[in-house]
Amino acid sequence: MERLQKVIAYAGVASRRKAEQLILEGKVKVNGEVVRELGTKVSNSDTIEVEGVKLEKEDKVYFLLYKPRGTISAVTDDKGRKTVTDLFHHIPQRIFPVGRLDYDTSGLLLLTNDGEFSYMLTHPKFKIDKTYIARVKGVPTIEGLKKLQRGIKLEDGKTAPAKVSMTSFDEKAGKAICEITIHEGRNRQVRRMFEAIGTPVVKLKRERFAFLDLYGLAPGEYRELTKHEVKQLRVLAETGKLD
């Protein structure tokens, strides 16, 4: 038996929070009856309808996308902007992004219809590393980089320690390129971290997610994860290390 909102989220229909909202609004039925209790548990034999549509069990799918700049990390956008799921026209499953990358940020983004998998890879307690390349305005000081490494205070709290290095800089042009690895996923976190030390990000790209990279892909292209990669990501989240 599983909680109803969890089953809806795992089916890829909506996030768990959105699923809870749909239940409270009376838009979910179990075996033909409207259910408004968030604690309701269901089994595989129960028939679930969300907004009049029967919940069908889908095969789980896992994709690695090279997200281009100028796309929204969402399933839909109320402003009519292009979303990452618009790049997957022929995929029958209802997939959603694992976490997010900002509109102006490019790079590695995972998409799936597996809610449990998504949760394991995005919750900070699992400490999955994400590595970014940041082109910044100005040249960070050694002390500034150390602040990022130790964790820096932002308006929503202090960040966890990060791995940071400056790969190149041009003092005359007033610019630098830095590599930073974090395991949190706060809104616009990397941009806010560099802004906090006085070197705002001009361009940002996520290069790696755990052991995955963008090898062989151009912006807008994607590939399906192998079964071994999916297994390894699960192992990494559960144990903190790879086999």
Short mmCIF file of C-alpha atoms in Angstrom, two decimals, residues 10-11 36 120 127 161 182 194:
data_model
loop_
_atom_site.label_atom_id
_atom_site.label_comp_id
_atom_site.label_asym_id
_atom_site.label_seq_id
_atom_site.Cartn_x
_atom_site.Cartn_y
_atom_site.Cartn_z
CA TYR A 10 5.48 8.33 -9.32
CA ALA A 11 3.18 8.02 -12.34
CA ARG A 36 -9.81 14.37 -0.19
CA MET A 120 16.57 10.52 -4.60
CA LYS A 127 24.31 14.82 -1.56
CA PRO A 161 30.65 23.61 1.51
CA ILE A 182 27.64 21.67 -5.14
CA PHE A 194 29.13 34.26 -7.05
#
